[in-house]
mmCIF file of N, CA, C and O in Angstrom:
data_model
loop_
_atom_site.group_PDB
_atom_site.id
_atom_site.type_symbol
_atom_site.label_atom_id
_atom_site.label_comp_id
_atom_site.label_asym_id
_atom_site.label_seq_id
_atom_site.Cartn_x
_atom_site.Cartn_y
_atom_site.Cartn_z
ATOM 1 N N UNK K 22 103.822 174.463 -63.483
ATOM 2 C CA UNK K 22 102.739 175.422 -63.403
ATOM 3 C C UNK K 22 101.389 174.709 -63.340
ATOM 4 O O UNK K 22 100.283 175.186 -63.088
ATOM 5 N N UNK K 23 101.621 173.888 -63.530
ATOM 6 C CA UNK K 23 99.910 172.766 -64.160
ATOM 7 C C UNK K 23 99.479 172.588 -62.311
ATOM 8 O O UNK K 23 98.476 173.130 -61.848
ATOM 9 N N UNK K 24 100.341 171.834 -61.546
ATOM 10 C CA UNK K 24 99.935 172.146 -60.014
ATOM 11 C C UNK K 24 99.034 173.107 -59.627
ATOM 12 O O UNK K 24 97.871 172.875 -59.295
ATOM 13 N N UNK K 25 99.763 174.602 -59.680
ATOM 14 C CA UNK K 25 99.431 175.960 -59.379
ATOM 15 C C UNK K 25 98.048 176.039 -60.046
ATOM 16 O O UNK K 25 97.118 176.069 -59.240
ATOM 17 N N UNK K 26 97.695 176.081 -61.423
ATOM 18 C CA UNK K 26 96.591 176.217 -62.136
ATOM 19 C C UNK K 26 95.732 175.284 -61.540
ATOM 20 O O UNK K 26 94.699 175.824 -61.145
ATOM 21 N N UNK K 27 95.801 173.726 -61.273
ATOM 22 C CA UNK K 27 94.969 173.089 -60.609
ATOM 23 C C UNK K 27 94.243 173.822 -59.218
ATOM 24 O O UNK K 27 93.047 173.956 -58.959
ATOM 25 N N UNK K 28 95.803 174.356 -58.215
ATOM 26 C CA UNK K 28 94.699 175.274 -56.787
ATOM 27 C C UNK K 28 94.003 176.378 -57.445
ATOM 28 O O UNK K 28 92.876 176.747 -57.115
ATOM 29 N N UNK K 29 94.727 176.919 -58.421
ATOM 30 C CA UNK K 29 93.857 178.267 -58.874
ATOM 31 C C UNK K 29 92.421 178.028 -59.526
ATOM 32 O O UNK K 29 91.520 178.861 -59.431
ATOM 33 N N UNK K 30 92.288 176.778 -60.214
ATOM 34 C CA UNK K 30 90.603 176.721 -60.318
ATOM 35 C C UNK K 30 90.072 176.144 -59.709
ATOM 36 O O UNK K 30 88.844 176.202 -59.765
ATOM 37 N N UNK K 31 90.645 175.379 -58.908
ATOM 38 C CA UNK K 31 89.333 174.638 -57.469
ATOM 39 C C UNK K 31 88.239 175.924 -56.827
ATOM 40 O O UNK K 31 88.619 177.030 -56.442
ATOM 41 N N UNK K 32 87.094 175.520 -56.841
ATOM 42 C CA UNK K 32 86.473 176.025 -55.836
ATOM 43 C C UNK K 32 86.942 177.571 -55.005
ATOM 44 O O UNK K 32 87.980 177.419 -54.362
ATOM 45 N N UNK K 33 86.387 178.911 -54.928
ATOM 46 C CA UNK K 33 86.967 179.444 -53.993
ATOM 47 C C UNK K 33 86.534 179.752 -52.479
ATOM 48 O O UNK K 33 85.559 179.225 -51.944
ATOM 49 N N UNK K 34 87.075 180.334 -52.087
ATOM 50 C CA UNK K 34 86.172 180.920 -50.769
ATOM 51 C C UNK K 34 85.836 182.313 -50.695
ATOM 52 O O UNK K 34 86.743 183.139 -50.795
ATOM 53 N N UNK K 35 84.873 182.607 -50.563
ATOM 54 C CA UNK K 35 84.218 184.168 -50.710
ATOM 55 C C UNK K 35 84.252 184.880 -49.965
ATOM 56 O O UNK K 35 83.623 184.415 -49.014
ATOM 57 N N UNK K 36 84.800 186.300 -49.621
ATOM 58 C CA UNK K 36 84.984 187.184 -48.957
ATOM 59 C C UNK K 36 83.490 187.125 -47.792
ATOM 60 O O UNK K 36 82.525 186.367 -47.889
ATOM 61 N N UNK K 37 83.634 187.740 -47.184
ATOM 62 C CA UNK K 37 82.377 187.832 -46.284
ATOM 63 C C UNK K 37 81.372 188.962 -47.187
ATOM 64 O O UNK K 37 81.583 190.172 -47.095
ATOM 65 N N UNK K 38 80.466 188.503 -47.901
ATOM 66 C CA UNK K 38 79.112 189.660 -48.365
ATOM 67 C C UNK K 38 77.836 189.862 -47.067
ATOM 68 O O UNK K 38 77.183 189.209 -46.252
ATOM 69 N N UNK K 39 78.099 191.568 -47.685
ATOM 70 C CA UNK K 39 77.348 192.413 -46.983
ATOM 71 C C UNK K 39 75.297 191.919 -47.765
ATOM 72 O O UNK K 39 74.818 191.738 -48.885
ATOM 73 N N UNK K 40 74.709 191.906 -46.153
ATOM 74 C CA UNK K 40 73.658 192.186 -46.799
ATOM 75 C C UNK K 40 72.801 192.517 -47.904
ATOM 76 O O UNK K 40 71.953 191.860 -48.508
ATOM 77 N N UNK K 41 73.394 194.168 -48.069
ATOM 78 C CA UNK K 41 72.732 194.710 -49.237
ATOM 79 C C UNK K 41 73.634 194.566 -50.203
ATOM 80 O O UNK K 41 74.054 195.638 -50.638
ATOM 81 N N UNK K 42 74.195 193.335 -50.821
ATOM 82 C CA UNK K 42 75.160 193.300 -52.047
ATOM 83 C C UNK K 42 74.336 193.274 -53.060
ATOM 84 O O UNK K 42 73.367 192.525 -52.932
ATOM 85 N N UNK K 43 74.457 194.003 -54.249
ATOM 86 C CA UNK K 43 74.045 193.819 -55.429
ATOM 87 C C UNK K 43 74.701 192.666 -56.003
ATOM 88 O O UNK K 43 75.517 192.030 -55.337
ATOM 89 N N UNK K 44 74.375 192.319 -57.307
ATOM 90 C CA UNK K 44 75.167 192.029 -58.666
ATOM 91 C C UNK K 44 76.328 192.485 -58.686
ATOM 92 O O UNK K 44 77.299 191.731 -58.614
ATOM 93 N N UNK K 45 76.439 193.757 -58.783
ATOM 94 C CA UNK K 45 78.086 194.266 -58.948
ATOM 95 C C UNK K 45 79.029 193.977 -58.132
ATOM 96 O O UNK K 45 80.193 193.647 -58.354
ATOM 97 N N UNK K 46 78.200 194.186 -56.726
ATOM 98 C CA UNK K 46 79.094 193.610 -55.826
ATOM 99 C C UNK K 46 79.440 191.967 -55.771
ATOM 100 O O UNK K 46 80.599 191.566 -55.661
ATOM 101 N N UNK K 47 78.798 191.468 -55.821
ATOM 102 C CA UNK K 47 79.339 189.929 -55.944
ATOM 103 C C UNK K 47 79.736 189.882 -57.108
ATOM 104 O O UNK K 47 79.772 188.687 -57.403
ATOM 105 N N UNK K 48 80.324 190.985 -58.642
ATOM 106 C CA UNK K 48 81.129 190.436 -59.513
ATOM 107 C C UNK K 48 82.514 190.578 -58.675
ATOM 108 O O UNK K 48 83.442 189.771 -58.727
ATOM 109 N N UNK K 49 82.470 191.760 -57.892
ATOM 110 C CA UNK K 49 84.172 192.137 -57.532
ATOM 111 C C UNK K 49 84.497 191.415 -56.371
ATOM 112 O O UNK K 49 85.627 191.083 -56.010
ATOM 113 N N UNK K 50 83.142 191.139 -55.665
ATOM 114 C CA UNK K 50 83.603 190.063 -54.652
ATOM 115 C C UNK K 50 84.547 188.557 -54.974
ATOM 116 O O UNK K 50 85.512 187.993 -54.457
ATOM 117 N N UNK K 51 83.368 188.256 -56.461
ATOM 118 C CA UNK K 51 84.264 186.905 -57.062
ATOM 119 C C UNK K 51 85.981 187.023 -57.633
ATOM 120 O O UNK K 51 87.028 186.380 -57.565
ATOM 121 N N UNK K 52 85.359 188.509 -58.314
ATOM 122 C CA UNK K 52 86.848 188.429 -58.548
ATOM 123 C C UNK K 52 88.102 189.046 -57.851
ATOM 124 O O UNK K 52 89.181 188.929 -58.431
ATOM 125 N N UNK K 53 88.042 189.704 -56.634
ATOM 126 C CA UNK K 53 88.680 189.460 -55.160
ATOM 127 C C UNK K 53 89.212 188.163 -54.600
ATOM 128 O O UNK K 53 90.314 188.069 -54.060
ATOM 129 N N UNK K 54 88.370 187.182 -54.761
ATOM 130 C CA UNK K 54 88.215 185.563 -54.338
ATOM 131 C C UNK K 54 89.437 185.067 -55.008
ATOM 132 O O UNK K 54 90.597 184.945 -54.613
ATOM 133 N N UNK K 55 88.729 184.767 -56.364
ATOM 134 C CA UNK K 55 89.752 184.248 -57.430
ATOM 135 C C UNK K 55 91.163 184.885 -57.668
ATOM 136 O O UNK K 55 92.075 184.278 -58.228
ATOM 137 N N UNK K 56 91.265 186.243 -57.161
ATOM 138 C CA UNK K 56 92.777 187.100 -57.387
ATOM 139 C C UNK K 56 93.779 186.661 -56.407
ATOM 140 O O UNK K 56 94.959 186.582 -56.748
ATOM 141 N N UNK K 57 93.275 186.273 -54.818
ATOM 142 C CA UNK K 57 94.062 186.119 -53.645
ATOM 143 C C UNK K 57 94.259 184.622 -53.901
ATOM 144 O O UNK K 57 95.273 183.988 -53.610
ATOM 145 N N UNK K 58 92.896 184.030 -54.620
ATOM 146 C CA UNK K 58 93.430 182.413 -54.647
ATOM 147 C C UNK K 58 94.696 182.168 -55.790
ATOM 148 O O UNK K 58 95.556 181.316 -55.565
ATOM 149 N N UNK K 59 94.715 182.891 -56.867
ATOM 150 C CA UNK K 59 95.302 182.851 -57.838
ATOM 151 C C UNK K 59 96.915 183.100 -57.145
ATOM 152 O O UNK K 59 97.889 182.437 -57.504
ATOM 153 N N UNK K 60 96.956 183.957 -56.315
ATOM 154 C CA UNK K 60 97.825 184.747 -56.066
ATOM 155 C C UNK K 60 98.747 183.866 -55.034
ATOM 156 O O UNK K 60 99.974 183.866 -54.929
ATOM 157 N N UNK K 61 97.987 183.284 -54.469
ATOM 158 C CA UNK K 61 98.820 181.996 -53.103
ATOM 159 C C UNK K 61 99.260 181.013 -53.909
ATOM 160 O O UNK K 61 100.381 180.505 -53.895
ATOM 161 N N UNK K 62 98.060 180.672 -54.838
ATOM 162 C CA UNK K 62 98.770 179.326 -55.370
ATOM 163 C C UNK K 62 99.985 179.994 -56.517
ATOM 164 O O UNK K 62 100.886 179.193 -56.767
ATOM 165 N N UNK K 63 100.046 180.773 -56.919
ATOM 166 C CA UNK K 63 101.410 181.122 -57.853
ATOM 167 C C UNK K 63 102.672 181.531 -56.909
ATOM 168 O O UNK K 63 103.819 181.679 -57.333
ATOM 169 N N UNK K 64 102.197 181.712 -55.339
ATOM 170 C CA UNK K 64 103.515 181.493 -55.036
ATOM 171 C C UNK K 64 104.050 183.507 -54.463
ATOM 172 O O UNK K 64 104.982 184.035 -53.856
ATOM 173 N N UNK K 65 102.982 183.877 -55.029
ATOM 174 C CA UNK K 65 103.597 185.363 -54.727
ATOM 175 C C UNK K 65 103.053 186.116 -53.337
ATOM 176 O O UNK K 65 102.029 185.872 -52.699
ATOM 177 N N UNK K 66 103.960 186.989 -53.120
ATOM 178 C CA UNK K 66 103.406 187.671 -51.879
ATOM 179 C C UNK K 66 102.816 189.315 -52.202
ATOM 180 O O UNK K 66 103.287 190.111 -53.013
ATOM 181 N N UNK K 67 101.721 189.495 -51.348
ATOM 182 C CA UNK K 67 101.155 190.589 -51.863
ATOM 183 C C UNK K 67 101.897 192.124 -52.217
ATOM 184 O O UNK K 67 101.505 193.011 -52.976
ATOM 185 N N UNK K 68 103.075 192.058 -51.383
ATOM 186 C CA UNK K 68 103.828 193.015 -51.644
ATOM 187 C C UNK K 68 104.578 193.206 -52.800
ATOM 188 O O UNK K 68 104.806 194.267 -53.382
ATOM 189 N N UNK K 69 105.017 191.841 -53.136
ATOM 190 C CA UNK K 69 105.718 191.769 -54.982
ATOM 191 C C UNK K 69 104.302 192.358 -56.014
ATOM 192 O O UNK K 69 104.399 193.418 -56.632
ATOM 193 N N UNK K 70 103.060 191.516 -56.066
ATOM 194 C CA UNK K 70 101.984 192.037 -56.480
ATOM 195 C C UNK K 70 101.521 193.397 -56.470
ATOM 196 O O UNK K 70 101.420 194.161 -57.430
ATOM 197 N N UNK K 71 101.332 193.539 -55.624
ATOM 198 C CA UNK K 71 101.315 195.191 -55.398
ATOM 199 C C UNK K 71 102.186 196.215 -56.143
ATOM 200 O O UNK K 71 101.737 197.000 -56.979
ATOM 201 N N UNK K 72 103.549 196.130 -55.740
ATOM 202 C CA UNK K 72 104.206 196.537 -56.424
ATOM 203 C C UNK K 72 104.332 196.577 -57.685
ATOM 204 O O UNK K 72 104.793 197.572 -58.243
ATOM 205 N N UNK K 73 103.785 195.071 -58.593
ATOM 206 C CA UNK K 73 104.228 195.000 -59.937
ATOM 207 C C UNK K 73 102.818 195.905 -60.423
ATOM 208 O O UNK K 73 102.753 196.670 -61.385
ATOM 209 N N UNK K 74 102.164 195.702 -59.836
ATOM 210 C CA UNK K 74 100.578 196.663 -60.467
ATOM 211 C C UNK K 74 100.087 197.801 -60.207
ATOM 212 O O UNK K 74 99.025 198.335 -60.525
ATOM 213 N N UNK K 75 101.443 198.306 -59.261
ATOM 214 C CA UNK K 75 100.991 200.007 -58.885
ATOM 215 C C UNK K 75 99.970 200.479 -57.634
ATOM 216 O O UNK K 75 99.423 201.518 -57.264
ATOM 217 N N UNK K 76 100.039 199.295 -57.279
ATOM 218 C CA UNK K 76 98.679 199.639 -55.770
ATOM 219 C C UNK K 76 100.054 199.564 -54.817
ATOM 220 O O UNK K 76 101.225 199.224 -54.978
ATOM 221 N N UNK K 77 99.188 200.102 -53.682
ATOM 222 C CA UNK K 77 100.170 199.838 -52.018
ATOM 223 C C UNK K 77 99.604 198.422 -51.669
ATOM 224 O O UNK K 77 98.592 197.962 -52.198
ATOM 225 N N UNK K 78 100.379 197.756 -50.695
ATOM 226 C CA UNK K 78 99.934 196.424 -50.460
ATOM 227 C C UNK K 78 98.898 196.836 -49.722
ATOM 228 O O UNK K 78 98.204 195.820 -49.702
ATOM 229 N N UNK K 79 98.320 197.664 -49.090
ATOM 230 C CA UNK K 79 97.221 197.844 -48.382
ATOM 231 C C UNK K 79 96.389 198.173 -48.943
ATOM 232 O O UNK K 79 95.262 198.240 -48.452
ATOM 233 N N UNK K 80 96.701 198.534 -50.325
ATOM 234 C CA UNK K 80 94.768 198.310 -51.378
ATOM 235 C C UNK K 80 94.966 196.976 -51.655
ATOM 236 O O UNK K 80 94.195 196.205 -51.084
ATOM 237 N N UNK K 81 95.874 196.462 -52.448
ATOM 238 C CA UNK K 81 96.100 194.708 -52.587
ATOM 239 C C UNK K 81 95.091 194.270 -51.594
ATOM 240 O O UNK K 81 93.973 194.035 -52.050
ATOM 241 N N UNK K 82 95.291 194.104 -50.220
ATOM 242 C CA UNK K 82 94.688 193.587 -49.062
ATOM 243 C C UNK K 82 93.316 193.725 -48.865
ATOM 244 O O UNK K 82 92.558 192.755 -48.874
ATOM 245 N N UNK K 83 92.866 195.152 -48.645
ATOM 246 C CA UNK K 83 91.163 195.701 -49.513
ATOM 247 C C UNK K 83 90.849 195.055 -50.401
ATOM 248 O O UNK K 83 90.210 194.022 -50.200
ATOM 249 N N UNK K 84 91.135 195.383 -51.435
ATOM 250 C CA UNK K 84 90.731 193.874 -53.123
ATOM 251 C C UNK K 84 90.853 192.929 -52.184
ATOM 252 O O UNK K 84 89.935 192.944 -51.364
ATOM 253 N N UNK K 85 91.354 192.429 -52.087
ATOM 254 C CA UNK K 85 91.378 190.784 -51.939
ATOM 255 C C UNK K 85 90.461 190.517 -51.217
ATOM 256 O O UNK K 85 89.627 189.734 -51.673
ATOM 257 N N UNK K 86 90.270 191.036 -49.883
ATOM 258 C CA UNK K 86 89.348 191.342 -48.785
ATOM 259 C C UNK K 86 88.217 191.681 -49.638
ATOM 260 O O UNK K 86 87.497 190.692 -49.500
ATOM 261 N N UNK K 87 87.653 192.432 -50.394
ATOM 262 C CA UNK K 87 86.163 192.409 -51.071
ATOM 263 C C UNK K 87 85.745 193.852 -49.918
ATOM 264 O O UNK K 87 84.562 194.050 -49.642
ATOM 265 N N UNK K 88 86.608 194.558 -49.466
ATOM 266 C CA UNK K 88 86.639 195.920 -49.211
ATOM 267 C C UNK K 88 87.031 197.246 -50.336
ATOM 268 O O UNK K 88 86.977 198.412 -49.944
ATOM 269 N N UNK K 89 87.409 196.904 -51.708
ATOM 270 C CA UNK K 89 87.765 197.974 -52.189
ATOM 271 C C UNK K 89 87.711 197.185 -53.900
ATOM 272 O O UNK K 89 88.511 196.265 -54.064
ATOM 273 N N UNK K 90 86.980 197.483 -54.848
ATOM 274 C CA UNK K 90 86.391 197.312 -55.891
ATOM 275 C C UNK K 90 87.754 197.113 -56.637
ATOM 276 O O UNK K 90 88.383 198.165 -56.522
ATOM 277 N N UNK K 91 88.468 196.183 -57.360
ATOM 278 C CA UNK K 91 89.584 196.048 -58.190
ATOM 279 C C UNK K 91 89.256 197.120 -59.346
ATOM 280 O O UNK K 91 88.221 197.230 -60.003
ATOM 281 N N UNK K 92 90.107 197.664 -59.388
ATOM 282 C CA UNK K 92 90.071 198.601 -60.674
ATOM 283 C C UNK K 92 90.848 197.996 -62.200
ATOM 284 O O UNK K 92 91.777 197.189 -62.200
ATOM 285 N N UNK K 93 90.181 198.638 -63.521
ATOM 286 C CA UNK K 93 90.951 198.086 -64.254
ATOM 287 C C UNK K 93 92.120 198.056 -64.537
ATOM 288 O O UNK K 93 92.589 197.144 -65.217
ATOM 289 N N UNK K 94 92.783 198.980 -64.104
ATOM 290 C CA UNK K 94 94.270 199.322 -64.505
ATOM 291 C C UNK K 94 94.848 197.896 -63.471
ATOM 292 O O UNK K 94 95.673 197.177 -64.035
ATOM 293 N N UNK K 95 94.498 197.553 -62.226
ATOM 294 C CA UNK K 95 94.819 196.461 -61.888
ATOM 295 C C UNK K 95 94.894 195.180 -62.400
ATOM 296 O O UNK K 95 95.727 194.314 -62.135
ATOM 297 N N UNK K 96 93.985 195.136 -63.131
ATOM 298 C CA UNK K 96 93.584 193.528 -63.808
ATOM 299 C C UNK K 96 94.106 193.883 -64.720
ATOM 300 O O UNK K 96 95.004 193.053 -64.860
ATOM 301 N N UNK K 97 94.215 194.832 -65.777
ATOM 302 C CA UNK K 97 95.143 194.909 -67.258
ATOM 303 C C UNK K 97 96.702 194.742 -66.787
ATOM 304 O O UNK K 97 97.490 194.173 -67.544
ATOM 305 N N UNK K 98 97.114 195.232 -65.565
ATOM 306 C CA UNK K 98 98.725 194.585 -65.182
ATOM 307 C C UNK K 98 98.974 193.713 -64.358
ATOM 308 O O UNK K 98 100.132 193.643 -63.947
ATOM 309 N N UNK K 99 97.955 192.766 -63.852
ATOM 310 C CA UNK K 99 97.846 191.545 -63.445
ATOM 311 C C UNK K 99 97.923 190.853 -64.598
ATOM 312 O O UNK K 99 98.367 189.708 -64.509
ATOM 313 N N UNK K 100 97.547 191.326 -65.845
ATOM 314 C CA UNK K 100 97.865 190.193 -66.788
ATOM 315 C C UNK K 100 99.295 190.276 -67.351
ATOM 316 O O UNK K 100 99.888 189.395 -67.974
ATOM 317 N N UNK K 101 99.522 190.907 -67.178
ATOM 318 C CA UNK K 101 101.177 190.623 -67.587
ATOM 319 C C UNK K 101 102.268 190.167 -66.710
ATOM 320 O O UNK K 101 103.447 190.518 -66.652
ATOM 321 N N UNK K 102 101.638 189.359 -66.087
ATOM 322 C CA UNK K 102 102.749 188.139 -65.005
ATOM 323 C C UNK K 102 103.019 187.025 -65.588
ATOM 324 O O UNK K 102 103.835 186.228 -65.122
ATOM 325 N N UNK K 103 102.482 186.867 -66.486
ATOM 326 C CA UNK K 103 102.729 185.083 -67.102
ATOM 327 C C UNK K 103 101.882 184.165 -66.826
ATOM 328 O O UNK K 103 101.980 182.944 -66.700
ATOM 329 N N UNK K 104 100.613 185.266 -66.708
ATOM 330 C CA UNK K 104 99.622 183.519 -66.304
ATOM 331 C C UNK K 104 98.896 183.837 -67.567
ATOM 332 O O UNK K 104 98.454 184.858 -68.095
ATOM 333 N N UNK K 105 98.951 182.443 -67.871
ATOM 334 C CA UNK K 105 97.923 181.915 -68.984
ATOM 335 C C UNK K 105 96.620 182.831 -69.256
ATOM 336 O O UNK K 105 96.058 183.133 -68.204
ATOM 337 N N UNK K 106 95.928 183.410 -70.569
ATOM 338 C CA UNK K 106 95.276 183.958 -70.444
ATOM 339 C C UNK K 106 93.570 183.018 -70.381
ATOM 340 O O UNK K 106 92.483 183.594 -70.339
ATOM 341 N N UNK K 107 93.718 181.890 -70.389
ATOM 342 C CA UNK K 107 92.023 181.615 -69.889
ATOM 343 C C UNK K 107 91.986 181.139 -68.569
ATOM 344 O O UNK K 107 90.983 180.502 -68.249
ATOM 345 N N UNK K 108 92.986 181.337 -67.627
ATOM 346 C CA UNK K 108 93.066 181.789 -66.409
ATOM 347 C C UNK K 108 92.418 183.477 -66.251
ATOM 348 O O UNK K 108 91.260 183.857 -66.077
ATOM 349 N N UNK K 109 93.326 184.024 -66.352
ATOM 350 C CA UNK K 109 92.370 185.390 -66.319
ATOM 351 C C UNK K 109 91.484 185.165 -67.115
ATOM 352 O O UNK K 109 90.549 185.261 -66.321
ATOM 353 N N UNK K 110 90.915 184.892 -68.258
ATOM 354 C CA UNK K 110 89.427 185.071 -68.082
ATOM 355 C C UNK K 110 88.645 184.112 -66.758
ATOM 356 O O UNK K 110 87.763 184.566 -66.030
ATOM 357 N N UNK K 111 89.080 183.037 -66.693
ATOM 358 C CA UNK K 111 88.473 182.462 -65.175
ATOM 359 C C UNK K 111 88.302 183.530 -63.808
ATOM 360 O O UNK K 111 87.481 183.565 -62.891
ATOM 361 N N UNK K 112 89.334 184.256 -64.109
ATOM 362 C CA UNK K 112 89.837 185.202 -62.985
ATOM 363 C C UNK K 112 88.107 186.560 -63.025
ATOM 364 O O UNK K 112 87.659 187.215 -62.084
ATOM 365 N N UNK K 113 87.766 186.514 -64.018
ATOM 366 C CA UNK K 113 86.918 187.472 -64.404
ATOM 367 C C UNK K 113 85.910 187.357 -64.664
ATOM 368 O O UNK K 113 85.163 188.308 -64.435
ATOM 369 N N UNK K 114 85.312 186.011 -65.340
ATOM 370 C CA UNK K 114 84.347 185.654 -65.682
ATOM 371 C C UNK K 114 83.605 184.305 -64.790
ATOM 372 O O UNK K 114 82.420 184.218 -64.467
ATOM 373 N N UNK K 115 84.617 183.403 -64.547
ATOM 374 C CA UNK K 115 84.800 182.279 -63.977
ATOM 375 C C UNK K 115 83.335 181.849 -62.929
ATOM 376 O O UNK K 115 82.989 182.669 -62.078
ATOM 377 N N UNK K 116 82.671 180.724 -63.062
ATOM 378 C CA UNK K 116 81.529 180.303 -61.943
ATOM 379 C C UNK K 116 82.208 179.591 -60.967
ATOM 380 O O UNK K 116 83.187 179.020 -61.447
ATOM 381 N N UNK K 117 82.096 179.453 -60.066
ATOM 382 C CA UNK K 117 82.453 178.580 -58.989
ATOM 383 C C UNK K 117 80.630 177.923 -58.366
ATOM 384 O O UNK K 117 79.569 178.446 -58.707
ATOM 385 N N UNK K 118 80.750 176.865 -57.551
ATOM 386 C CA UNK K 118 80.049 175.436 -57.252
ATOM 387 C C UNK K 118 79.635 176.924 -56.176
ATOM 388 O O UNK K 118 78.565 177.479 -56.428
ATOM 389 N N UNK K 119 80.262 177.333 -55.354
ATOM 390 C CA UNK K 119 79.726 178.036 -54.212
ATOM 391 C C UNK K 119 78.936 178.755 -54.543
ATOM 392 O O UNK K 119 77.891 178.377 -54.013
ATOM 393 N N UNK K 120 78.695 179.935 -55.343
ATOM 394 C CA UNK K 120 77.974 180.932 -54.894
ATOM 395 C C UNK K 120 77.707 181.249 -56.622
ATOM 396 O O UNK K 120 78.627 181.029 -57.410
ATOM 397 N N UNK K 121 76.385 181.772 -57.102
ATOM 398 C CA UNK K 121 76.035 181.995 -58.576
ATOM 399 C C UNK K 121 76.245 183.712 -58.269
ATOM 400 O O UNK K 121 76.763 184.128 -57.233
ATOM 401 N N UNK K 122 75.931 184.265 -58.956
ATOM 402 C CA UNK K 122 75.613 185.897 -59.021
ATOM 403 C C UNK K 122 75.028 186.249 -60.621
ATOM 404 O O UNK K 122 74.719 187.401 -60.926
#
């Protein structure tokens, strides 16, 4: 797992932001970023994800994309996959080198 956790906190890459993004929006943007990165490097496909958290893979895809605001009920059963919990807080709180907000 120590591999996986290494891609999951490198650096991410940021959805494409809109012009008029607030604050809020670049929190869910980051944490969109960090969910799809988290999510490749553990190995899963969005459809297992989806499934385990109650979305269709086509909101999965929105979130991730930084088209559709992660809700909490998502992130409270994203945490019950087995990832370490100061990963999810990285997942939530987390700065990255790219972009401040």
């Amino acid at each position: 797992m120590s591999e996986a956790l290494d891609k999951i906190l490198a650096p991410v890459t940021m959805p494409t932001i809109p012009e008029d993004a607030n604050e809020i929006d670049m929190y869910y943007l980051h944490v969109a970023a960090r969910l799809r990165k988290m999510r490749v490097a553990m190995g899963w496909t969005q459809e297992s994800v989806a499934h385990h958290v109650g979305v269709s893979r086509t909101q999965l895809v929105n979130i991730e994309r930084g088209n559709l605001r992660c809700p909490l009920h998502v992130i409270s059963n994203l945490s019950t996959l087995g990832v370490p919990d100061d990963v999810w807080l990285w997942v939530m709180t987390g700065d990255d080198d790219e972009q401040e907000f």
